XYZ file of C-alpha atoms in Angstrom:
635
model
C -20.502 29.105 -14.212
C -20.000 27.070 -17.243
C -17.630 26.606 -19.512
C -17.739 25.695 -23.118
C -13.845 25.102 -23.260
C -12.588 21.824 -25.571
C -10.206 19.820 -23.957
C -6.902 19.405 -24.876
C -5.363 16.140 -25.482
C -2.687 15.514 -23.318
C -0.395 12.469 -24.176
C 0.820 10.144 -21.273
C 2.733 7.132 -20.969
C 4.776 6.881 -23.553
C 7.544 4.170 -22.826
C 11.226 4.868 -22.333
C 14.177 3.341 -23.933
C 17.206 2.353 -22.706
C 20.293 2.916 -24.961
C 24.250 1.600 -25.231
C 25.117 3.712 -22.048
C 22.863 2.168 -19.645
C 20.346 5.572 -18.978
C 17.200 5.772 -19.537
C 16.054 8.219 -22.214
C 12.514 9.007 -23.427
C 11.671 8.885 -26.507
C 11.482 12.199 -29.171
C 8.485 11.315 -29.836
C 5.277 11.871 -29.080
C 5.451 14.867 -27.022
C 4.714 14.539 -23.311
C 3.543 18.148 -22.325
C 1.576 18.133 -19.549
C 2.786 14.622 -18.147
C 3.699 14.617 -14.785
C 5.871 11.964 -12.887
C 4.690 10.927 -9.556
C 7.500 10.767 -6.258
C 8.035 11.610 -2.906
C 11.248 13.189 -1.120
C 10.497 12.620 2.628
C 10.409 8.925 4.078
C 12.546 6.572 6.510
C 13.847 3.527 6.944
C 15.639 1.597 9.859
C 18.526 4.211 9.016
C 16.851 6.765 11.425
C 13.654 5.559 12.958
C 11.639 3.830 9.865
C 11.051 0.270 10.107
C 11.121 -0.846 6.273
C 14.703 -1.662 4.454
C 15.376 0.865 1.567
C 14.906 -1.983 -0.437
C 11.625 -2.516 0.435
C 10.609 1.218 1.178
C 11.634 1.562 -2.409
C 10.052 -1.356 -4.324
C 6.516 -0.991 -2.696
C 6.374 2.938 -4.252
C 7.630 1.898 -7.706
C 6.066 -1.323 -8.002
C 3.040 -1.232 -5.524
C 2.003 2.698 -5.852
C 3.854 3.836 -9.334
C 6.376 6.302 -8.181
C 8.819 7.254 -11.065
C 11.393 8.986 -8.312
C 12.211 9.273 -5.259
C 14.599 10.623 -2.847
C 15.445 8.135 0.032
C 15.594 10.846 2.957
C 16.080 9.833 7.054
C 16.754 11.812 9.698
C 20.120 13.512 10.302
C 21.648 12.405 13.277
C 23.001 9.104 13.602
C 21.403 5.587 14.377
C 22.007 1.607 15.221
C 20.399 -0.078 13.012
C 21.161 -1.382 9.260
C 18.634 -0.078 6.954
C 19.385 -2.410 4.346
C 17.058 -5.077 6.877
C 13.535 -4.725 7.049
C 13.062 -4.353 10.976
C 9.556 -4.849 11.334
C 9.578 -4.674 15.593
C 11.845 -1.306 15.232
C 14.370 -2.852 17.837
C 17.238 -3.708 15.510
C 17.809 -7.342 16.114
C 16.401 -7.788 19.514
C 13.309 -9.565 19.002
C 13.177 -9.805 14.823
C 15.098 -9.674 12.022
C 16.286 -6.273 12.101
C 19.864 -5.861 12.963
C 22.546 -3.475 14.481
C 25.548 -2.015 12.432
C 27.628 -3.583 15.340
C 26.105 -6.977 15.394
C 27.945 -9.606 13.139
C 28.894 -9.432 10.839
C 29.594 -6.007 12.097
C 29.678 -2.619 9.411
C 32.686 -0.187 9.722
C 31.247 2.947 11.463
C 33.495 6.132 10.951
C 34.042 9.403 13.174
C 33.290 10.211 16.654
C 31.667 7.049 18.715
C 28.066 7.425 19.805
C 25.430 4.666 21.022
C 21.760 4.575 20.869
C 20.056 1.225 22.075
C 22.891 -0.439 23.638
C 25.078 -0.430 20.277
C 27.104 1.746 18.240
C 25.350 4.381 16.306
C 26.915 5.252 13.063
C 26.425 9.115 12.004
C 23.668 9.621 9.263
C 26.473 11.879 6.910
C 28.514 8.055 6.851
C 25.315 6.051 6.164
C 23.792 8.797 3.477
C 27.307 7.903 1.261
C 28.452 4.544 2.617
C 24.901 2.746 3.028
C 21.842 4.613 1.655
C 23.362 6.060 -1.647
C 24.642 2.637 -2.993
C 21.699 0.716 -2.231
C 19.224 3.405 -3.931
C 22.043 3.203 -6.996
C 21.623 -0.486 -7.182
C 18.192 -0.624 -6.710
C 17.761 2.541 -10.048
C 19.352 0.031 -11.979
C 17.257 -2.860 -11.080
C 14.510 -1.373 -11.487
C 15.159 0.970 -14.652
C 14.522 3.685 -12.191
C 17.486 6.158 -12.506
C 15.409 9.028 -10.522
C 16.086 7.464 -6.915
C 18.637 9.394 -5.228
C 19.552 10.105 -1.000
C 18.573 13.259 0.822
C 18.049 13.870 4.263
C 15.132 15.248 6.500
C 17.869 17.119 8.495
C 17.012 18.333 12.132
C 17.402 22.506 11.447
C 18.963 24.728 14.209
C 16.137 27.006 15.802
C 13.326 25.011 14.242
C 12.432 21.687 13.407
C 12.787 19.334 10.447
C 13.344 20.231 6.433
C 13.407 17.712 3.720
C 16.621 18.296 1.398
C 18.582 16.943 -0.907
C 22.373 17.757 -3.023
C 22.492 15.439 -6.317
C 26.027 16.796 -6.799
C 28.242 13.781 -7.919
C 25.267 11.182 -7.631
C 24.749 9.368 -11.006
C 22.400 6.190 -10.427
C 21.455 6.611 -14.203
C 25.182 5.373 -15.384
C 23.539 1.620 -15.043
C 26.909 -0.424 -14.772
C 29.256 2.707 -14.924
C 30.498 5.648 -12.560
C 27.596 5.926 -10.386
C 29.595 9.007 -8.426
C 28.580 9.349 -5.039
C 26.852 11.233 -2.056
C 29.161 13.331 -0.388
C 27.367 16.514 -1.317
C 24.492 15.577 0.575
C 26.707 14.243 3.574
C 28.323 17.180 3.893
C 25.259 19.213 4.651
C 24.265 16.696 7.076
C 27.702 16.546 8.591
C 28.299 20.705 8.594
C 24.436 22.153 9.876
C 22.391 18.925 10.791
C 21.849 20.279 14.932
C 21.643 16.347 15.806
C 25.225 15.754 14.105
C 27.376 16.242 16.989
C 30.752 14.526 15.166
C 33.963 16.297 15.400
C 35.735 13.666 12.882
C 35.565 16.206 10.026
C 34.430 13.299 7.948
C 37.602 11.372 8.364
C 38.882 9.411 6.839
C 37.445 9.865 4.030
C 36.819 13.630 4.012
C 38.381 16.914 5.601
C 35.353 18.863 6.082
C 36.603 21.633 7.591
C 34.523 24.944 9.826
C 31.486 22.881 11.332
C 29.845 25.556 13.443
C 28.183 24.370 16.967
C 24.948 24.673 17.819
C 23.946 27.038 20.713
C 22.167 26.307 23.666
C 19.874 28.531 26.646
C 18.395 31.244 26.241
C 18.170 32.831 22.927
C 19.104 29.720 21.182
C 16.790 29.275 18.715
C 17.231 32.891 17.618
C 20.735 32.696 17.543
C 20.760 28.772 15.986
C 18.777 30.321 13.159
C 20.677 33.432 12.382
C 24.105 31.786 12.611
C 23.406 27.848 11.091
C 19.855 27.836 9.897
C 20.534 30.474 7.619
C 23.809 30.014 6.521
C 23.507 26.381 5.508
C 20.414 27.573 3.259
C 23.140 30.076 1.578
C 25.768 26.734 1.559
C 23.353 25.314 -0.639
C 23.038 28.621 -3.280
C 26.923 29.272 -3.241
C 27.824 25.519 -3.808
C 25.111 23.664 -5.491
C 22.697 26.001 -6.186
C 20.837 23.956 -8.883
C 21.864 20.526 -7.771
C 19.959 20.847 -4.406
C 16.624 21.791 -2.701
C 15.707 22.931 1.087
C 12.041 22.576 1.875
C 10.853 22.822 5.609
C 9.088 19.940 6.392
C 5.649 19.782 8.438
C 5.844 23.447 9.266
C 2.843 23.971 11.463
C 3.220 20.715 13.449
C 6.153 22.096 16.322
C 4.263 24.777 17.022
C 5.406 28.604 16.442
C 9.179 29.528 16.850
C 10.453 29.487 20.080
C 13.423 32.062 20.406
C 15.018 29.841 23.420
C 14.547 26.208 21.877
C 13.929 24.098 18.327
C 10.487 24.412 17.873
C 8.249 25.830 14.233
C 8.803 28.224 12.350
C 6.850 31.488 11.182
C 6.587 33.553 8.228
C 9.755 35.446 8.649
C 11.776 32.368 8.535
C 10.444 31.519 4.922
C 11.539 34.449 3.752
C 14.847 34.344 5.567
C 15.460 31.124 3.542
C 13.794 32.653 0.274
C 16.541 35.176 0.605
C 19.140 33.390 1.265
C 18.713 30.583 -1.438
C 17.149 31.808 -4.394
C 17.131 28.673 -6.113
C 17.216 26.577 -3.312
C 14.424 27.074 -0.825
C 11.514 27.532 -2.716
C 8.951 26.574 -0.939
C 7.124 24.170 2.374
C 5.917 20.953 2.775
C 2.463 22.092 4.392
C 0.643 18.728 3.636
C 2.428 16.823 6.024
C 3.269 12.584 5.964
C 1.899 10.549 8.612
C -1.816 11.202 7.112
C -2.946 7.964 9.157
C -2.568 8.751 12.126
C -5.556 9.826 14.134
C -3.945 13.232 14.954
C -3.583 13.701 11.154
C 0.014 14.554 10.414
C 0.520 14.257 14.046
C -0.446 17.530 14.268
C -2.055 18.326 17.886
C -2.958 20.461 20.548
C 0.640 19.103 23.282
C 3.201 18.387 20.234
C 5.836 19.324 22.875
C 4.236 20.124 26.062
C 0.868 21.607 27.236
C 2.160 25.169 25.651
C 3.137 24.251 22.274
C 0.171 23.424 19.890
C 0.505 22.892 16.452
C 0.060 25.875 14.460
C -3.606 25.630 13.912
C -3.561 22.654 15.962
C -5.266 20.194 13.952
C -4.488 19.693 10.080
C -7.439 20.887 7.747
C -8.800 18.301 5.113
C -5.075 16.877 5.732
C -2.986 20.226 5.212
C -1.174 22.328 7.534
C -3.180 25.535 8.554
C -0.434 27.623 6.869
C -1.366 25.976 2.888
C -5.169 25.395 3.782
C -6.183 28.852 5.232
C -7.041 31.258 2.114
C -5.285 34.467 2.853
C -2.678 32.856 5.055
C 0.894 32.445 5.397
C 1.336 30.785 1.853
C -0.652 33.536 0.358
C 1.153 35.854 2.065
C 4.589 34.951 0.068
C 2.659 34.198 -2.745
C 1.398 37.800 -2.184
C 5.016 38.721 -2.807
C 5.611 37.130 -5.274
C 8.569 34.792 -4.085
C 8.626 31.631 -5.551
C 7.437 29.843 -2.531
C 5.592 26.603 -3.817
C 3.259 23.717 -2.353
C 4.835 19.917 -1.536
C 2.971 16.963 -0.293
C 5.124 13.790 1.364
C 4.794 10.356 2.654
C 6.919 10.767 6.079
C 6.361 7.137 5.837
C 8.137 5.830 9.098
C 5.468 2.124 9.820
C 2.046 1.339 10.097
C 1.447 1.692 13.694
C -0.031 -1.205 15.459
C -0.342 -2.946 11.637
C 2.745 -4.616 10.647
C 4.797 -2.884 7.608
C 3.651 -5.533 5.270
C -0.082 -5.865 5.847
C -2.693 -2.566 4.160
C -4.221 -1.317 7.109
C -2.449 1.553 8.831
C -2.816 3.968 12.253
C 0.416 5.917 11.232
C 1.793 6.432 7.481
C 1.326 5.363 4.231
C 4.012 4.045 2.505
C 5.490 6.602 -1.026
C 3.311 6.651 -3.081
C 0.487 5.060 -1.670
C -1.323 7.485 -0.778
C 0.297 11.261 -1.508
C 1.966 11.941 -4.871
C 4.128 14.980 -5.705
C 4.123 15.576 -9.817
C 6.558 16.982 -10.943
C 7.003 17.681 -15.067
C 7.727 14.602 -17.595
C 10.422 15.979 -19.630
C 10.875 16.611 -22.852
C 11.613 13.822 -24.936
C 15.110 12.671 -25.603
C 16.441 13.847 -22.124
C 17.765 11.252 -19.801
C 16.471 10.858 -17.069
C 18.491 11.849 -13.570
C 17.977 12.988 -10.300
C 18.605 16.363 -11.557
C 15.162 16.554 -13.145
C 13.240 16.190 -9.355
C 15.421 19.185 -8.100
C 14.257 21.152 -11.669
C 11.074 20.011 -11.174
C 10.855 21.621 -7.522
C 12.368 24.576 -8.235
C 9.987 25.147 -11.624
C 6.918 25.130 -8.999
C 5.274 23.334 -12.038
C 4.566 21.098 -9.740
C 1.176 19.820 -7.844
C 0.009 17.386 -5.168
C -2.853 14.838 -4.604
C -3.962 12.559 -2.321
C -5.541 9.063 -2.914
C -5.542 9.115 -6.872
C -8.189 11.848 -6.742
C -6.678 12.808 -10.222
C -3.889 11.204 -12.475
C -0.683 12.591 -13.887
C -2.212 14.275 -17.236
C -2.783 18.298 -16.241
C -2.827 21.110 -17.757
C -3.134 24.260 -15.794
C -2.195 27.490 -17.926
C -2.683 31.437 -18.739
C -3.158 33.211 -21.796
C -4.448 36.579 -22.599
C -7.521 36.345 -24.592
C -7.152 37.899 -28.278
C -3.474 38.221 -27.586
C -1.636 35.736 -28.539
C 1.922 37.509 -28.428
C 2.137 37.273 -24.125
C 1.949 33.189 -24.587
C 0.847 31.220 -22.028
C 2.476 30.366 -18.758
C 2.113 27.291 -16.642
C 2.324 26.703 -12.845
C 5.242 28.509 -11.483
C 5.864 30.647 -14.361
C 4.508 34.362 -14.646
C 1.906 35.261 -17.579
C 2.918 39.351 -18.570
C -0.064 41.029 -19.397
C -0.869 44.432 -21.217
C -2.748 46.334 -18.686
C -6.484 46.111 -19.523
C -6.062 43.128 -20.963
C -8.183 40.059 -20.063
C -7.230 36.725 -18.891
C -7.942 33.240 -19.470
C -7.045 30.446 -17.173
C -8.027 26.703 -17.688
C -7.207 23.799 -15.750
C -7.453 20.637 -17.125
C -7.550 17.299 -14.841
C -7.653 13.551 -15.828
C -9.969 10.763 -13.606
C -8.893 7.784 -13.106
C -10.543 4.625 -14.194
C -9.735 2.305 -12.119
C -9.698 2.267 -7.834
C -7.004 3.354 -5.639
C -4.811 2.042 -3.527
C -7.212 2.039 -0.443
C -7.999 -1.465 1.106
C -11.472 -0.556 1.634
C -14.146 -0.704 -0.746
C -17.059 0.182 1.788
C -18.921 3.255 1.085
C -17.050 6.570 2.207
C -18.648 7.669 5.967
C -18.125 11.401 5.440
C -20.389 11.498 1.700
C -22.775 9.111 3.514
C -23.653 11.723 5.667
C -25.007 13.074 2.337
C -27.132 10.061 1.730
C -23.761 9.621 -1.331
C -22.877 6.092 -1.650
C -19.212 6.398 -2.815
C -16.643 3.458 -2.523
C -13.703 4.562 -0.570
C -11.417 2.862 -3.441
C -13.406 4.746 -6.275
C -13.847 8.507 -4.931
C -14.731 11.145 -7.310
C -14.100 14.537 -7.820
C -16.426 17.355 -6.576
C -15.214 20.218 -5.680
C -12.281 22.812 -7.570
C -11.944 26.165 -6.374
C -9.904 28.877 -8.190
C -7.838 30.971 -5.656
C -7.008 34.196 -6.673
C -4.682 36.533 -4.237
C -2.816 40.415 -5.149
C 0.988 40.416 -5.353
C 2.272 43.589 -3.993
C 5.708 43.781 -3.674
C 8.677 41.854 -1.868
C 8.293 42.711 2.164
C 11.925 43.765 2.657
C 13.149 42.297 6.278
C 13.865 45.978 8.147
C 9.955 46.315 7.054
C 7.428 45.909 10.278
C 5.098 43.529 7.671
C 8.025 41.624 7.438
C 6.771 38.999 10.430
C 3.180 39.498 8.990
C 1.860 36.158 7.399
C -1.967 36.973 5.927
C -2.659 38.186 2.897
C -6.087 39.273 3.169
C -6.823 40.041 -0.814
C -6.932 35.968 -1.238
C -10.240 34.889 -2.377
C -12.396 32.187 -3.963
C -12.744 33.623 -7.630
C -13.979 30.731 -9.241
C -15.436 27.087 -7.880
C -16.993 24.286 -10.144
C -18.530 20.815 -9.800
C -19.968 18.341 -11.789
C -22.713 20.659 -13.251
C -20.248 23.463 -14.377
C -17.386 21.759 -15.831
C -16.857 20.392 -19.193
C -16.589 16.744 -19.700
C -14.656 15.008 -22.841
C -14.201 11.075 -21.625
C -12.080 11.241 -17.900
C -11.162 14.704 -18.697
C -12.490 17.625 -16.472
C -11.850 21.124 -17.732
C -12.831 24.389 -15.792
C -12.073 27.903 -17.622
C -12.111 31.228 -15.410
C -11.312 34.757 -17.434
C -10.425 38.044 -15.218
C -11.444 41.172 -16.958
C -9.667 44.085 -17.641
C -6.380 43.098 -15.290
C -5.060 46.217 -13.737
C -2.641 45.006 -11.107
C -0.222 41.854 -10.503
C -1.739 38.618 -8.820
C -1.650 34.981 -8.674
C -3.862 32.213 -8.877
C -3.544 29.064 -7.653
C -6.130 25.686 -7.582
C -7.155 23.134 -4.990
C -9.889 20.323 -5.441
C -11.400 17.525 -3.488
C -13.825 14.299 -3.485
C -15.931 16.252 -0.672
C -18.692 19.060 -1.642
C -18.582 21.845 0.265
C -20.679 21.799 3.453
C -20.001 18.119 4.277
C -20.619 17.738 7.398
C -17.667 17.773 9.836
C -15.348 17.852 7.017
C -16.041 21.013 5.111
C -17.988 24.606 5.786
C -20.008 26.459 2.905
C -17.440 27.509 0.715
C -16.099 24.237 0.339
C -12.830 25.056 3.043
C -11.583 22.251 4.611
C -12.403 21.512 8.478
C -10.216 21.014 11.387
C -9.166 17.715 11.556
C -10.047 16.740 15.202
C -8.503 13.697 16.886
C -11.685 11.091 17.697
C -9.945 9.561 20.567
C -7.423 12.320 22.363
C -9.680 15.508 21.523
C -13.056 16.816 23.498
C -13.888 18.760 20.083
C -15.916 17.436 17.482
C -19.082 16.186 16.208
C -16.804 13.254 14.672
C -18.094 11.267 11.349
C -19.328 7.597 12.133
C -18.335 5.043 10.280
C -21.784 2.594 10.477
C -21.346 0.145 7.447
C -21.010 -3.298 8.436
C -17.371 -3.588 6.938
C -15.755 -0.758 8.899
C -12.904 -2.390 10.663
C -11.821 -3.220 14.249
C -9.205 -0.831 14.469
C -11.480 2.447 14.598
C -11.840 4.626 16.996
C -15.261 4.354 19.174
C -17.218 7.094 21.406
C -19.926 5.643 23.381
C -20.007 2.114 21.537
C -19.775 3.839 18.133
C -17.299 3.577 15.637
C -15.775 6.752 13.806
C -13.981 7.620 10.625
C -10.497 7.298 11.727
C -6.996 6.526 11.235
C -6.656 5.205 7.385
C -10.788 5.368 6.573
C -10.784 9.153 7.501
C -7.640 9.832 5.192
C -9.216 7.645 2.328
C -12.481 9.289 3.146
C -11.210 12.783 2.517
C -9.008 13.593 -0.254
C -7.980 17.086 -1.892
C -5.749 18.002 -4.680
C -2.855 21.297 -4.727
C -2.170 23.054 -7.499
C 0.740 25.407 -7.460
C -0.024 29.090 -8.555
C 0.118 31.105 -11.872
C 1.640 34.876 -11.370
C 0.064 37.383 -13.743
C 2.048 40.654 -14.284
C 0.687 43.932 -15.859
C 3.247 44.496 -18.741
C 4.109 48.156 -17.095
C 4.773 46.851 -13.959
C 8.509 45.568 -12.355
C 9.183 41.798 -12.713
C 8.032 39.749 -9.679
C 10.954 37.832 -7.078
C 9.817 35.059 -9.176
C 10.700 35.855 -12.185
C 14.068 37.247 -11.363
C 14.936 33.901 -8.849
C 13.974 31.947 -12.013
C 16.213 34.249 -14.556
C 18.799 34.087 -11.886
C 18.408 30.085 -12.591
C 19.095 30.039 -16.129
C 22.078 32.131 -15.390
C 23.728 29.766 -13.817
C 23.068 26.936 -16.192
């Protein structure tokens, strides 16, 4: 299918200017609609168990890979080692130049003692405020970066990580002035993080008063979820309920929740959250970090034993089997319409046997480097704040993309044709149509010109299998499916549905390539219309540099393949990587060498779009539209 549809010129780039008070404002002029701004909100540094300083975690995304924010995010818990030192060896100052908070000249650690390593382990809620928070606020203003902020991945009771984040009193965009400070976020950590054993109540600084244990045994994970799990979500919606965001992090990768331990989590637990925080947790990171690594996302078949597989087991064209799968568990809360949207992050950590400075990798990429998450440029004449990421989350006008596949001009929007009363809606938002009207949607993406950030400019092994002869630095778009799924109703949690996670009314409605889209310079524009709409639905996008039936990477439809390990899995065919200028470090079966580690994550690249709701005009408003009302209440 073809369309005739003229492109819309999107404008991108405009500079910013920085007035008397030391923030950064954009300018009224021209309008930026449809600009996005490139971060990530789930990394590490020597502060948990990352190996690069914040200082240079931060300065290789904004300066290296062109991140505009980010939030600076380790693990709850606590740990021994000063993350404002690079620590290349990941052994504080043992054999490098890392160094322990207790090694001269020693840093004041507060609340209950605990060790790790040999040396005194301060708790993360101390390090979030005291440590992290200050350097990300000095490093905003040397930068002219005021959207760098601290979160935490914090370690949730009954499952396993989430990437979060309360801006409360944080102000890195007063350059020079009251920057506030962090103690939002270190409270959370303090009060629900399960790896936060401190009794200090914060002291001195703090009182923080109620901290409820975690459970152990039997029944512990059921419990752990009903009782802290839960109740920090609704924390979040009573106290900063548009100041913070809760997304569970690498969902499928611990495996299915496991009533008696700290393991995945399933539907019902998205929906628990949902519930619980509105405005708050709105959504998963099912394209996991660590995209490297030859168990992609260190996804696998023994993530905690020989009985606990990843959900799916493998990641599928880099994505968690709960985002990838049409008709699975994201479009079944899509199918309710909850606004439950797509995120992408680095989970940068090292570069496996590759030092932190060098390009090659066998773990993680470093923000920005190779995963982006876009969220809206705003308006002109706002200043910009930390604020805007959590907006930007919550909106779900938001999308994700891997290796540069596409830049940060889209437009992705609704209208009903001949009807120009409904408007148009954008990702996130819900288009209300008359019934029997007809709808047009049109996504609009923007090439880039130049290469990415890959180190290798040999031709990509998974198109060569095609006889294509592709630069892994210069991939190309190929594929963009439309995804279209019914929303009927909100699955109330006394309902027996309520633990079901398919929807089974998601389908491929519309799919385009080079010979059906419409080209105007690096612009690609693609233009589906559903007739005659007669009940509520979404539709959502993904694209990628692969056609569909590549070989070993995707099946006839153009749906992304498991993601098999080369060197710890018996599965397979793999891809071979047979140009001259592969490198050393891949994988080999019987004296070949295969597409792994970094080449097989440059090799195969996809782009998320978050969905579009469409609601006949007779017809109740959606969960989404009333969590997003409820938002602009309490503005």
């Amino acid at each position: 299918m073809k369309s005739g549809a003229l492109s819309q010129q999107l404008i991108a780039g405009a500079s910013v200017l920085a007035v008397a008070t030391g923030a950064v404002v954009l300018p009224s002029t021209p309008s930026v609609a449809d600009s996005y701004m490139a971060g990530d909100f789930h990394n590490h540094t020597p502060c948990s168990d990352g190996r690069s300083s914040i200082e240079t975690m931060v300065k290789k995304a904004v300066q290296s890979y062109g991140l505009e924010w980010l939030g600076a995010a380790d693990h709850g818990g606590s740990s021994p080692r000063d993350c404002r030192i690079d620590d290349p060896e990941g052994d504080g100052s043992n054999s490098g130049t890392g160094k322990f908070w207790d090694v001269a000249p020693a840093t004041p650690i507060k609340g209950d003692l605990a060790t790790s390593q040999g040396h005194r382990a301060m708790w993360r809620w101390q390090a979030a405020e005291d440590i992290i928070y200050p350097e990300v606020a000095r490093l905003a203003k040397q930068l002219n970066k005021p959207m760098l902020y601290a979160g935490i991945e914090t370690n949730v009771p009954g499952h396993e990580h989430t990437s979060m984040a309360v801006i409360g009193n944080q102000k890195p965009q007063n350059f020079g002035g009251d920057i506030g400070d962090a103690s939002g976020v270190a409270e959370f950590e303090y009060r629900f993080d399960r790896s936060d054993t401190d009794t200090s109540k914060g002291a001195p600084t703090h009182n923080w008063e109620g901290k409820v244990a975690n459970a152990s045994g039997t029944g512990s994970g059921t419990t752990n979820h009903a009782n802290k799990a839960v109740p920090s979500v609704k924390w979040l919606q009573k106290n900063y309920p548009l100041e913070s965001y809760y997304v569970p992090a690498h969902v499928e990768r611990a495996g299915v929740f496991n009533p008696n331990g700290n393991n995945g989590f399933n539907v019902e637990h998205f929906r628990d959250f949902n519930n619980a925080g509105p405005t708050v947790a709105v959504g998963f990171e099912t394209q996991p970090g660590h995209q490297a690594s030859n168990n992609r996302g260190e996804y696998r078949f023994n993530f905690c034993g020989d009985t606990c597989p990843s959900v799916g087991v493998t990641t599928y064209g880099g994505t968690g089997v709960y985002g990838a799968k049409i008709g699975g568990v994201w479009d079944a809360l899509l199918g309710e319409g909850r606004n439950w949207f797509f995120y992408a992050s680095s989970d940068w950590h090292n570069r496996g046997e590759f030092s932190i400075y060098e390009t090659g990798s066998t773990n993680d990429f470093y923000p920005g480097e190779y995963q982006k998450l876009y969220i809206p440029r705003p308006a002109g004449g706002t200043t910009l704040r930390p604020e805007l990421v959590v907006d930007g989350v919550r909106s779900g006008n938001s999308y994700s993309v891997m290796g540069d596949l596409i830049t940060s001009e889209l437009s992705y929007k609704a209208e009903v044709i001949g009807y120009a009363a409904a408007g148009t809606a954008k990702m996130g938002q819900t288009l209300v149509v008359p019934r029997g009207r007809s709808v047009r949607l049109t996504l609009e993406v923007t090439l880039p010109t130049g290469t990415n950030h890959s180190p290798y400019s040999f031709n990509n092994p998974s198109l060569a299998q095609l006889t294509i002869q592709e630069p892994l630095n210069r991939p190309k778009l190929r594929n963009v499916d439309f995804i279209r799924g019914n929303v009927t109703g909100v699955v109330s949690p006394n309902n027996g549905n309520y633990t079901n996670g398919t929807n089974p009314t998601a389908q491929i409605i519309g799919s385009f390539n080079q010979n059906s889209w419409t080209v105007s310079g690096q612009k690609r524009t693609m233009v589906v219309n559903i007739q005659n709409v007669q009940n509520n639905m979404y539709v959502r996008t993904r694209g990628s540099n692969l056609p569909p039936s590549t070989p070993n990477e995707t099946d006839g439809q153009g749906n992304p393949l498991n993601d098999w390990d080369p060197e710890n899995s018996a599965q397979g065919p793999f891809v071979l990587c047979t140009d001259a200028a592969c490198p050393s470090h891949m994988a080999e079966r019987n004296g070949q060498k295969l597409s792994s580690y970094d080449v097989a994550a440059w090799a195969d690249l996809w782009f998320y779009t978050n969905p579009i709701f469409i609601r006949v005009a007779d017809q109740p408003k959606l969960l989404v539209e009333t969590n997003a009302a409820m938002a602009v209440s309490l503005k």
